[in-house]
Tab-separated table of C-alpha atoms and ligand atoms in Angstrom:
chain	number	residue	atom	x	y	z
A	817	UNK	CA	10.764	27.582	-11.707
A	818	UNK	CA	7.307	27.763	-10.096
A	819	UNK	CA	5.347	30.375	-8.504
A	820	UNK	CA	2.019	30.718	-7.285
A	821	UNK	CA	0.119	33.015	-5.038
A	822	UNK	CA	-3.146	32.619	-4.157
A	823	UNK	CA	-4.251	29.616	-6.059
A	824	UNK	CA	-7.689	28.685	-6.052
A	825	UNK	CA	-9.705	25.659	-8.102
A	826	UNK	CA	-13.531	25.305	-7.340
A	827	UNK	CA	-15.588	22.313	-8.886
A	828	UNK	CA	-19.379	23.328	-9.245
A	829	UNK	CA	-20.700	20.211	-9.293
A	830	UNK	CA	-24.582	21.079	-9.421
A	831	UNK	CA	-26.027	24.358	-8.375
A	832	UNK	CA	-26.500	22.931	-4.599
A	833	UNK	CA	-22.396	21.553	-4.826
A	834	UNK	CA	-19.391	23.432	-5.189
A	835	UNK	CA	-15.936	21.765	-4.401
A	836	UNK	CA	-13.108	23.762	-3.112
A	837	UNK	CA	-10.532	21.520	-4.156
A	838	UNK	CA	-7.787	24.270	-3.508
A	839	UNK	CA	-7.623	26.935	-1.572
A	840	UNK	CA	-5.153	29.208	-1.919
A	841	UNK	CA	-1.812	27.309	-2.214
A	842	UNK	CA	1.401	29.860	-2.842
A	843	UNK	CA	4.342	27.884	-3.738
A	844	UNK	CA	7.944	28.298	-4.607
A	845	UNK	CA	9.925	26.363	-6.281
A	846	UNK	CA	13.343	26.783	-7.460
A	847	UNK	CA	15.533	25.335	-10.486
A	848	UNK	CA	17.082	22.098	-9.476
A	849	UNK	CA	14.879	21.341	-6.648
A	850	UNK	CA	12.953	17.889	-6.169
A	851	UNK	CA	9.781	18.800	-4.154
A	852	UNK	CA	7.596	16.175	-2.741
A	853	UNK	CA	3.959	16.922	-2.026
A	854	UNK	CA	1.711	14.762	0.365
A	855	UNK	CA	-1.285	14.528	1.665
A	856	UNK	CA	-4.427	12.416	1.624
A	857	UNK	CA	-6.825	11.528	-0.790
A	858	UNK	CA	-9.091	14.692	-1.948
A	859	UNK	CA	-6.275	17.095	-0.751
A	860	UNK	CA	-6.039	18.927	-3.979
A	861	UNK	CA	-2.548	17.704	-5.198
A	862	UNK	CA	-3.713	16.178	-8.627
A	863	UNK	CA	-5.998	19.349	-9.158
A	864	UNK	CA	-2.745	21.527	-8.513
A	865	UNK	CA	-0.779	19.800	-10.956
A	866	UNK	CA	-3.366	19.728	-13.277
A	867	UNK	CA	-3.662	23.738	-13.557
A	868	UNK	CA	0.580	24.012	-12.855
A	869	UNK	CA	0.437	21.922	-16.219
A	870	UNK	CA	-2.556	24.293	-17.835
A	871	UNK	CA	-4.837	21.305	-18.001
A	872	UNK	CA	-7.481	23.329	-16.175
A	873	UNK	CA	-7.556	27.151	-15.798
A	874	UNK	CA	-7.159	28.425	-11.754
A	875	UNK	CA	-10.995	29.732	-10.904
A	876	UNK	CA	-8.247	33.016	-8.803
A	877	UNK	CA	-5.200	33.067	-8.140
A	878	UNK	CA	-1.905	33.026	-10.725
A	879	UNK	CA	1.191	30.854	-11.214
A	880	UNK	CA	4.434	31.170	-13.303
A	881	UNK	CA	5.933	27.818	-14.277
A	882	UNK	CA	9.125	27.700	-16.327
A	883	UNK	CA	8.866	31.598	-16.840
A	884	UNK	CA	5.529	31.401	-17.935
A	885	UNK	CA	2.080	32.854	-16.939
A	886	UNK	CA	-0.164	29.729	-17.483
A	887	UNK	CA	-3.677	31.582	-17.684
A	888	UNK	CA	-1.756	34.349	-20.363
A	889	UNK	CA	0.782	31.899	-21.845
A	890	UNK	CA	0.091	27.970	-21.693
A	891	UNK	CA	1.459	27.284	-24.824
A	892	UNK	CA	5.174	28.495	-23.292
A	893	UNK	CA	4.690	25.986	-20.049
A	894	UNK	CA	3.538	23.196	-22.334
A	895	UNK	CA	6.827	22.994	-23.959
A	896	UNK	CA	8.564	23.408	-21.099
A	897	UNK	CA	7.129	20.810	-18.809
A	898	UNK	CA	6.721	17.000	-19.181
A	899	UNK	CA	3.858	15.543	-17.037
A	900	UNK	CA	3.297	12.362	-15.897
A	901	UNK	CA	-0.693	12.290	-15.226
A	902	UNK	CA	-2.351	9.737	-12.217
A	903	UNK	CA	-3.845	7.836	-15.066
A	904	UNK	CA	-2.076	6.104	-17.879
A	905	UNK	CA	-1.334	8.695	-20.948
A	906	UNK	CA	-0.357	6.378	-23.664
A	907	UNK	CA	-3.189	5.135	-25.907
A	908	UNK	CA	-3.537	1.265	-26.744
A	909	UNK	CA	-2.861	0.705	-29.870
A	910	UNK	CA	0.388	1.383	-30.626
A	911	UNK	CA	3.704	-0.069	-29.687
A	912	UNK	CA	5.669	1.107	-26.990
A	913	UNK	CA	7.973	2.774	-28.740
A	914	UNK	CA	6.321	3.955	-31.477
A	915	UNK	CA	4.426	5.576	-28.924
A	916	UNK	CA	7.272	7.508	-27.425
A	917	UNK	CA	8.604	8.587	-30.761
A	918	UNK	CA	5.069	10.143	-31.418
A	919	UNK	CA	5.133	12.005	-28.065
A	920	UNK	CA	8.248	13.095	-29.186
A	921	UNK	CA	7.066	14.263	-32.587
A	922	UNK	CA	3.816	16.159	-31.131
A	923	UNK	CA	6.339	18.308	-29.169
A	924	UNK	CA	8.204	19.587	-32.387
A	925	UNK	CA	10.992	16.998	-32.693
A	926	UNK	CA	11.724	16.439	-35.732
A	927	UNK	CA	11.689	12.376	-36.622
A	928	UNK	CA	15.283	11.591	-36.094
A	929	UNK	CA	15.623	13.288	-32.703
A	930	UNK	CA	12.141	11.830	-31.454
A	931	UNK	CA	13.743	8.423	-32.322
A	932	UNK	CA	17.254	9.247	-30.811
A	933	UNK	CA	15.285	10.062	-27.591
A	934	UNK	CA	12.972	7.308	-27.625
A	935	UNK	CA	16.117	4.710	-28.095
A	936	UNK	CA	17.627	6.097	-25.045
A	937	UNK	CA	14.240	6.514	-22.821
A	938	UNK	CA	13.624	2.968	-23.856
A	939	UNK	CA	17.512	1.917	-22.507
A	940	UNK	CA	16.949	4.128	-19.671
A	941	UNK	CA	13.625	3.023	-18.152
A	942	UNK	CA	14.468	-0.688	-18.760
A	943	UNK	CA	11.822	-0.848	-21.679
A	944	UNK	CA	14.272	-1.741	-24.317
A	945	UNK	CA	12.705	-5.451	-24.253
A	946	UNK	CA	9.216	-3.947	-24.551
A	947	UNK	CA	9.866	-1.629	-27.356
A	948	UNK	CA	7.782	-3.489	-30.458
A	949	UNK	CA	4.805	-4.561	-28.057
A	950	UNK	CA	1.346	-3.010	-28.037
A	951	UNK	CA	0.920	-0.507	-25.113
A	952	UNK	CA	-2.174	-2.302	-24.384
A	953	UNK	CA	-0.353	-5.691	-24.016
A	954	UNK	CA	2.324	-3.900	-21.030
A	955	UNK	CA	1.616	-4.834	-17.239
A	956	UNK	CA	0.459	-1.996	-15.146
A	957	UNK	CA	4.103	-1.448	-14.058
A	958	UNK	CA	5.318	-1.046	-17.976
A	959	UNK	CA	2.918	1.245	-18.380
A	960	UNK	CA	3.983	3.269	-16.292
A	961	UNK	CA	7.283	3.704	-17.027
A	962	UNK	CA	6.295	4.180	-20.769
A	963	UNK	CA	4.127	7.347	-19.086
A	964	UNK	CA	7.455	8.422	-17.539
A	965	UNK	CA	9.379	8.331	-21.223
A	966	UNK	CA	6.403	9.767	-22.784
A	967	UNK	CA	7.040	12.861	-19.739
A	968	UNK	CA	10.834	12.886	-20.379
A	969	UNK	CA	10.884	12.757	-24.418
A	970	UNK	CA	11.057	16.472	-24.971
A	971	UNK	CA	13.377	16.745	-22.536
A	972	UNK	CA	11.901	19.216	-20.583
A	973	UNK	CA	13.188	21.480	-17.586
A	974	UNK	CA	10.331	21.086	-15.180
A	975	UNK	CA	8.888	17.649	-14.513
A	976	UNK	CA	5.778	16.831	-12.690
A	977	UNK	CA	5.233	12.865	-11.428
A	978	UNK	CA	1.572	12.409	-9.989
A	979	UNK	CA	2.183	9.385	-7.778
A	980	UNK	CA	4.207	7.866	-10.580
A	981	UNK	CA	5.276	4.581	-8.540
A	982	UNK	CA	1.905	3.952	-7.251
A	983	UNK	CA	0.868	0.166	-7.960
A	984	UNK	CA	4.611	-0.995	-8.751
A	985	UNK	CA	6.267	-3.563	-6.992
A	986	UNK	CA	9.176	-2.514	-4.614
A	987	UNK	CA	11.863	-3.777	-7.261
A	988	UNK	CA	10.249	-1.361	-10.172
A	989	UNK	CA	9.596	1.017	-8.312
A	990	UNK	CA	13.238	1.350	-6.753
A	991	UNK	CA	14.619	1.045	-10.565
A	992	UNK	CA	12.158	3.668	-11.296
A	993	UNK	CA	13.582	6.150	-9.184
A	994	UNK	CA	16.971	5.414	-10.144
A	995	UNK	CA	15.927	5.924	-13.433
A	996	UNK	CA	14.472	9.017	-12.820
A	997	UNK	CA	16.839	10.560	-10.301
A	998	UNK	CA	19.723	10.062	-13.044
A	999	UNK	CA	17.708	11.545	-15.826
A	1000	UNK	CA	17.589	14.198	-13.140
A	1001	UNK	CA	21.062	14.920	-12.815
A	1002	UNK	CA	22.233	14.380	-16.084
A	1003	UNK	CA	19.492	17.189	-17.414
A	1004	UNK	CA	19.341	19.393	-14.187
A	1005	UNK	CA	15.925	19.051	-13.835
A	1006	UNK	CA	13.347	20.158	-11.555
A	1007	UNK	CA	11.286	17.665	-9.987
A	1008	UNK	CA	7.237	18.103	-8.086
A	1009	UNK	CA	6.364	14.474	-7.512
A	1010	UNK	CA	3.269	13.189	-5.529
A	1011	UNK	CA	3.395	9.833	-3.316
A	1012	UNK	CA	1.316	7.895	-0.696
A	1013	UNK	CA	4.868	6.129	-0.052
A	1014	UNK	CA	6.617	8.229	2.695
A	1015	UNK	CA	9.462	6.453	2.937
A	1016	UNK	CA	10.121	7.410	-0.584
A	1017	UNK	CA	9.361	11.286	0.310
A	1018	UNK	CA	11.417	11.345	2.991
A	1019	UNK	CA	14.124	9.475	1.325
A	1020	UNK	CA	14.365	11.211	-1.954
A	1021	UNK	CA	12.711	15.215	-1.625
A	1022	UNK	CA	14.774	17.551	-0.568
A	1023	UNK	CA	11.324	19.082	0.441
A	1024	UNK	CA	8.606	17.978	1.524
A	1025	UNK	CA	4.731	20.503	1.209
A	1026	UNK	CA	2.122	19.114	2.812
A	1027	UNK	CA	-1.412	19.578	2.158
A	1028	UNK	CA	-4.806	19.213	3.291
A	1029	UNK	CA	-8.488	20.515	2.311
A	1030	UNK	CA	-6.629	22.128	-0.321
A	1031	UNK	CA	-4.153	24.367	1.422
A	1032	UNK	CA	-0.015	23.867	2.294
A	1033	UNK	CA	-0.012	23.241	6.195
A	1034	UNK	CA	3.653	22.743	5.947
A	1035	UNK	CA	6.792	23.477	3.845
A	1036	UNK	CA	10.346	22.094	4.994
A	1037	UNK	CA	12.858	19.315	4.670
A	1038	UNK	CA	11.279	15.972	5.879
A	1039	UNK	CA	14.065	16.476	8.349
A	1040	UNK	CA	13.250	19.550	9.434
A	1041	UNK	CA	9.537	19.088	9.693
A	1042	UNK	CA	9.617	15.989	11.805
A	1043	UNK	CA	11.952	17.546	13.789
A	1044	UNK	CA	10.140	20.483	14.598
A	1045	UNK	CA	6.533	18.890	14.490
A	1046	UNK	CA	6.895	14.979	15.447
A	1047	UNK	CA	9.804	14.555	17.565
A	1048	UNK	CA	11.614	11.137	19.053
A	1049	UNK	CA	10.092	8.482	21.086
A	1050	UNK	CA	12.039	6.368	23.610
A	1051	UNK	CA	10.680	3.523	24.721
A	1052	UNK	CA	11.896	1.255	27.330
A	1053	UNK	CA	10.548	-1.836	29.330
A	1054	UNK	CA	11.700	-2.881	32.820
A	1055	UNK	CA	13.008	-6.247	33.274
A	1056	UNK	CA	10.317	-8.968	34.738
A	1057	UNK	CA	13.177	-10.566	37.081
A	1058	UNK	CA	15.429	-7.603	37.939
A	1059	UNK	CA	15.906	-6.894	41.910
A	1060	UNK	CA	12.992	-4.922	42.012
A	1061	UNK	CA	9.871	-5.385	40.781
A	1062	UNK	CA	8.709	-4.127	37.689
A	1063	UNK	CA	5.393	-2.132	39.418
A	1064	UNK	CA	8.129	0.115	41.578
A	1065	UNK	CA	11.011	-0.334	38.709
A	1066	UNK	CA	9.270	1.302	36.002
A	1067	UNK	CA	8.119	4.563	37.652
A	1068	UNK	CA	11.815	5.175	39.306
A	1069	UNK	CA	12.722	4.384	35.498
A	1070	UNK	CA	9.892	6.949	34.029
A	1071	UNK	CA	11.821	9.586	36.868
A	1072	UNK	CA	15.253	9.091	35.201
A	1073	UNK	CA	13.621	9.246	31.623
A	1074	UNK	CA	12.033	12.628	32.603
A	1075	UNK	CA	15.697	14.206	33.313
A	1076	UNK	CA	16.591	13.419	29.172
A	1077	UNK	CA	17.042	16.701	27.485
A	1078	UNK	CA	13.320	17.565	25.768
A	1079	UNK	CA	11.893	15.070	27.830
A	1080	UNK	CA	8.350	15.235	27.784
A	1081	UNK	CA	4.832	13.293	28.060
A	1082	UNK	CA	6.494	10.442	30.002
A	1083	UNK	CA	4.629	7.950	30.376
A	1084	UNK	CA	4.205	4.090	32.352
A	1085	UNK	CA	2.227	1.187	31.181
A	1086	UNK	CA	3.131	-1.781	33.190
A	1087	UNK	CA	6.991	-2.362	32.982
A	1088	UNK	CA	6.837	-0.206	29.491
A	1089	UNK	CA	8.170	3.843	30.033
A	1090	UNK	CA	7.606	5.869	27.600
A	1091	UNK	CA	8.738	9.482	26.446
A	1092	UNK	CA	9.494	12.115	23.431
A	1093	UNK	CA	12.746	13.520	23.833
A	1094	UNK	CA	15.025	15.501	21.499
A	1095	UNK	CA	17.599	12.596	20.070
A	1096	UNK	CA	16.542	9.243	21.172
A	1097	UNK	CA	19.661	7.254	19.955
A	1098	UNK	CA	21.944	9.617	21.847
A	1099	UNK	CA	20.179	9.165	25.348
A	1100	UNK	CA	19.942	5.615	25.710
A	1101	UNK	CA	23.075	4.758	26.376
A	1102	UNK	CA	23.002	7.219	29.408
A	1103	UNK	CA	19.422	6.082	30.289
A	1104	UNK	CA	20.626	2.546	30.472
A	1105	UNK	CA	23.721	3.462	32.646
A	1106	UNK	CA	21.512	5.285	35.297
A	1107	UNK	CA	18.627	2.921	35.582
A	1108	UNK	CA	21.861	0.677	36.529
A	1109	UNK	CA	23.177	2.702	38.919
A	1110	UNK	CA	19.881	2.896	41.266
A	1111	UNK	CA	19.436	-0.877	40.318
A	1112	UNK	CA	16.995	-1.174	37.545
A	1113	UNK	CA	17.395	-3.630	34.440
A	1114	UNK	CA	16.285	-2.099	31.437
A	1115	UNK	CA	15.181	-5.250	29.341
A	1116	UNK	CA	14.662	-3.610	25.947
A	1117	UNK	CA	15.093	-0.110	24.609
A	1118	UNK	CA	14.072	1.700	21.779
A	1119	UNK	CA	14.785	4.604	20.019
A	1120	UNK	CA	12.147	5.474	17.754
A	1121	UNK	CA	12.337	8.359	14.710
A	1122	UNK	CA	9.461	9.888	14.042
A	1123	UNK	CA	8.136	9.059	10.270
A	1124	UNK	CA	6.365	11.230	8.254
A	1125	UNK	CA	3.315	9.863	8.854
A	1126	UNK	CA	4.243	11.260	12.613
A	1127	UNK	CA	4.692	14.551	11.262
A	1128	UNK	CA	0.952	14.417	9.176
A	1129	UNK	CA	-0.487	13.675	12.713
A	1130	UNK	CA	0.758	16.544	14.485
A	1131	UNK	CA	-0.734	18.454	11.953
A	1132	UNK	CA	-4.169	17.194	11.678
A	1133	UNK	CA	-4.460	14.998	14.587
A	1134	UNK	CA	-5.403	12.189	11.776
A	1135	UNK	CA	-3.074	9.636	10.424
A	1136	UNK	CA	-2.446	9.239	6.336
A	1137	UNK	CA	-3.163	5.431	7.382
A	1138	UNK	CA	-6.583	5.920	7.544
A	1139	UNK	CA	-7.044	8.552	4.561
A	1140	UNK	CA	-7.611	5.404	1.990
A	1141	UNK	CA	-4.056	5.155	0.966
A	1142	UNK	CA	-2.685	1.721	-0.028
A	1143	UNK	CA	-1.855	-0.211	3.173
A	1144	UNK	CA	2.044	-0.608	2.346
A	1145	UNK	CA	1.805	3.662	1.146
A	1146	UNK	CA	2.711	4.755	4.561
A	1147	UNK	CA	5.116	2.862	5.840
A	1148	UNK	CA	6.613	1.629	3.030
A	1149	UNK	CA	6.709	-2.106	3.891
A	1150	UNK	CA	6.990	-4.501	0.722
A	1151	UNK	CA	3.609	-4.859	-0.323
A	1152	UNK	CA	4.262	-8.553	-1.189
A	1153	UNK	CA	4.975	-9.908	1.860
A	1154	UNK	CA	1.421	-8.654	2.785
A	1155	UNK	CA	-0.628	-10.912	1.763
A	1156	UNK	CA	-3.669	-8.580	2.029
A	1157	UNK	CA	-2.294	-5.611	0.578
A	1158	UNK	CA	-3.683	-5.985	-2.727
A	1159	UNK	CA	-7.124	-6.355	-1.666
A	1160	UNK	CA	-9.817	-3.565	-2.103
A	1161	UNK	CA	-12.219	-4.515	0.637
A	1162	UNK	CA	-12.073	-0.961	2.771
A	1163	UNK	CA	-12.400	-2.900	6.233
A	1164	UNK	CA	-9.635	-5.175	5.230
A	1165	UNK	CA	-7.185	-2.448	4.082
A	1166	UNK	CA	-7.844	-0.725	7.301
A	1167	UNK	CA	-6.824	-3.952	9.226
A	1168	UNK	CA	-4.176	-4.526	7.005
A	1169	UNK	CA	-2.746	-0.902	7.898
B	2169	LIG	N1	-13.390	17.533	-12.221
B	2169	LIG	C1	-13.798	17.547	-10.955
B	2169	LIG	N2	-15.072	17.835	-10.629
B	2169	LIG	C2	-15.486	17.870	-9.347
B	2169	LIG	N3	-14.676	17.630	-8.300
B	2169	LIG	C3	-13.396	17.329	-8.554
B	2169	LIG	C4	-12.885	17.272	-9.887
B	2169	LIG	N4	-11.573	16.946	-9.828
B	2169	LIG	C5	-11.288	16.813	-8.521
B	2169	LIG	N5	-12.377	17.044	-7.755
B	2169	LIG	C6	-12.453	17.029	-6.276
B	2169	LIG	O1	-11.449	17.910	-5.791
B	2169	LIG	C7	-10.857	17.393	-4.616
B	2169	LIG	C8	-9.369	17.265	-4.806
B	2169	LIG	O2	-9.116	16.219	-5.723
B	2169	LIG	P1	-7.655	15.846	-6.212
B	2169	LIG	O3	-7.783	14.875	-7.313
B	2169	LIG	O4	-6.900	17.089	-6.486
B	2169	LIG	O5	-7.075	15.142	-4.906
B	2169	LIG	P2	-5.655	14.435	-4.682
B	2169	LIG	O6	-4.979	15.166	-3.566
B	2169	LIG	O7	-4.921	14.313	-5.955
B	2169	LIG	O8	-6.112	13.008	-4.124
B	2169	LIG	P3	-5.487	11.524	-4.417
B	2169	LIG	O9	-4.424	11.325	-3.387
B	2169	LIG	O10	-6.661	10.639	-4.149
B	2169	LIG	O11	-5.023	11.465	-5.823
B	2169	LIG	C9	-11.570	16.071	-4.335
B	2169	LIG	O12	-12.590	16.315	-3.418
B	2169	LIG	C10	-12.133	15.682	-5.689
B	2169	LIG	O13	-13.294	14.898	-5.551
B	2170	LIG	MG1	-4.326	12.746	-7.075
């Protein structure tokens, strides 16, 4: 469904300024297939879309997308693609659904099946209620699932979502998705979605690509990729009161962590050991039974998974957190309970995160 070898954007900004917003991404993507791509701000994931779609031509490099050459043939992608941009795409004045049928109508349908489509976009993004109110009248969160129906109204074979859940609330968001995953399978789709919300990467892609400075440092499952570039972590604190203190408890405890298959970088702070093994639920059962035997007390164990955001900082050594992403993007907490979550001040956000 897409291919692209070699694809390049540079921004000249002024003679002095050039931005190399991609560098030479190649990227496969088959019918069917619902591909997440991450990364942090500046990594070159809208400008990707944007020339996938034929909004801007590549400055090298080519692509196919839906069997078409989109330097040779845009015309061919543009009706076979729906895209729903960063921004909002519907204009103001108009009412929701008016605005959908008109969508509709700019891709060839004739006015019955425009409306047809828009009745059922409206039922199936929960914008049924909304349907005779101005577009500039709809919360942030309406809007954007009118941008989704207004992607979805030709029905197209390829979709492309730039972070289309960014700035909803957890509920809308999850609806959105449900939404969007049935439209998926009912139509067979394809799917290349951006996020800042991992959770929702690694819960929904079947792949995950990864980029930063504008190239693809990684292509797998978000299975596969934490497990072959994050790992688990076990962590496990000595008891205060067992028979032996914690200052000689927690390094025999560190010695029986270190014989865990893919033990490594054990560590002790205090009574707290620490350690990446291979499958951290499976060995602390036999972790706790040991440190019994020699007559330890294990207070508190952990298994930890690695998150995605794990798997971004084996990569770069830097951490999505700090790449100006909302505060409740990375690890998908609800962004409501945080009472600073919503605010803009930089210093703040970082705190928050
Ligand atoms: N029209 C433009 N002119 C000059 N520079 C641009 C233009 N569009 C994008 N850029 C630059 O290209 C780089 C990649 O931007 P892009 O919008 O693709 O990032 P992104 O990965 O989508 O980031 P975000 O997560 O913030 O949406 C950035 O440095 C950006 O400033
Ligand atoms: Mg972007």
């Amino acid at each position: 469904m897409i291919r692209t070898r070699g694809l390049t954007k540079d921004f000249v900004v002024s003679r002095t300024e050039t931005v190399h917003a991609v560098r030479g991404i190649d990227l496969d993507v088959a019918p069917g297939e619902l591909v997440a791509v991450l990364g942090p701000n500046g990594a070159g994931k809208t400008t990707t879309m944007r020339m996938l779609t034929t909004l801007i031509r590549p400055t090298a490099g080519s692509a196919t997308v839906a069997g078409a050459d989109i330097t040779s043939d845009p015309a061919t992608v543009r009706r076979n693609i729906g895209y729903v941009g960063q921004g909002n795409g519907a204009g103001h004045v108009q009412r929701a659904a008016d605005e959908i049928v008109a969508q509709g109508r700019i891709y060839g349908l004739d006015a019955g099946t425009a409306r047809r489509r828009a009745d059922d976009l409206l039922d199936a993004l929960d914008l049924r209620p909304l349907a005779r109110r101005k577009v500039s009248d709809l919360s942030g969160g309406q809007r954007r699932r009118l941008d989704v129906a207004l992607g979805l109204v030709h029905a197209p074979r390829l979709l492309f979502l730039d972070e289309p859940s960014t700035g909803l609330d957890p509920q809308t968001r999850a609806n959105l998705w449900d939404h969007i995953l049935r439209l998926r399978a009912e139509r067979d789709m394809t799917i290349v979605l951006t996020t800042h919300y991992l959770d929702e990467a690694d819960t929904m892609a079947e792949r995950v690509v990864v980029v930063d400075h504008g190239r693809v440092i990684a292509d797998d499952t978000a299975d596969g990729l934490k497990r072959t570039l994050a790992g688990d972590r076990l962590v496990l604190e000595v008891a205060d009161d067992g028979p032996v203190s914690p200052t000689t408890a927690a390094p025999q405890l560190a010695e029986l962590v270190s014989r865990v298959p893919g033990a490594r970088d054990v560590s002790v702070d205090g009574r707290t050991v620490s350690a990446r093994v291979a499958d951290a639920p499976a060995a602390v059962p036999g972790v706790v039974v040991a440190a019994s035997a020699a007559g330890l007390t294990v207070a508190t164990a952990q298994a930890i998974r690695p998150t995605l955001d794990d798997v971004f900082l084996a990569l770069t050594g830097r951490s999505l957190r700090d790449e100006g992403a909302p505060p409740d993007a990375v690890t998908g907490d609800d962004p409501l309970a945080d009472p600073t979550a919503t605010t803009t001040d930089p210093q703040t956000r970082k705190d928050a995160a």
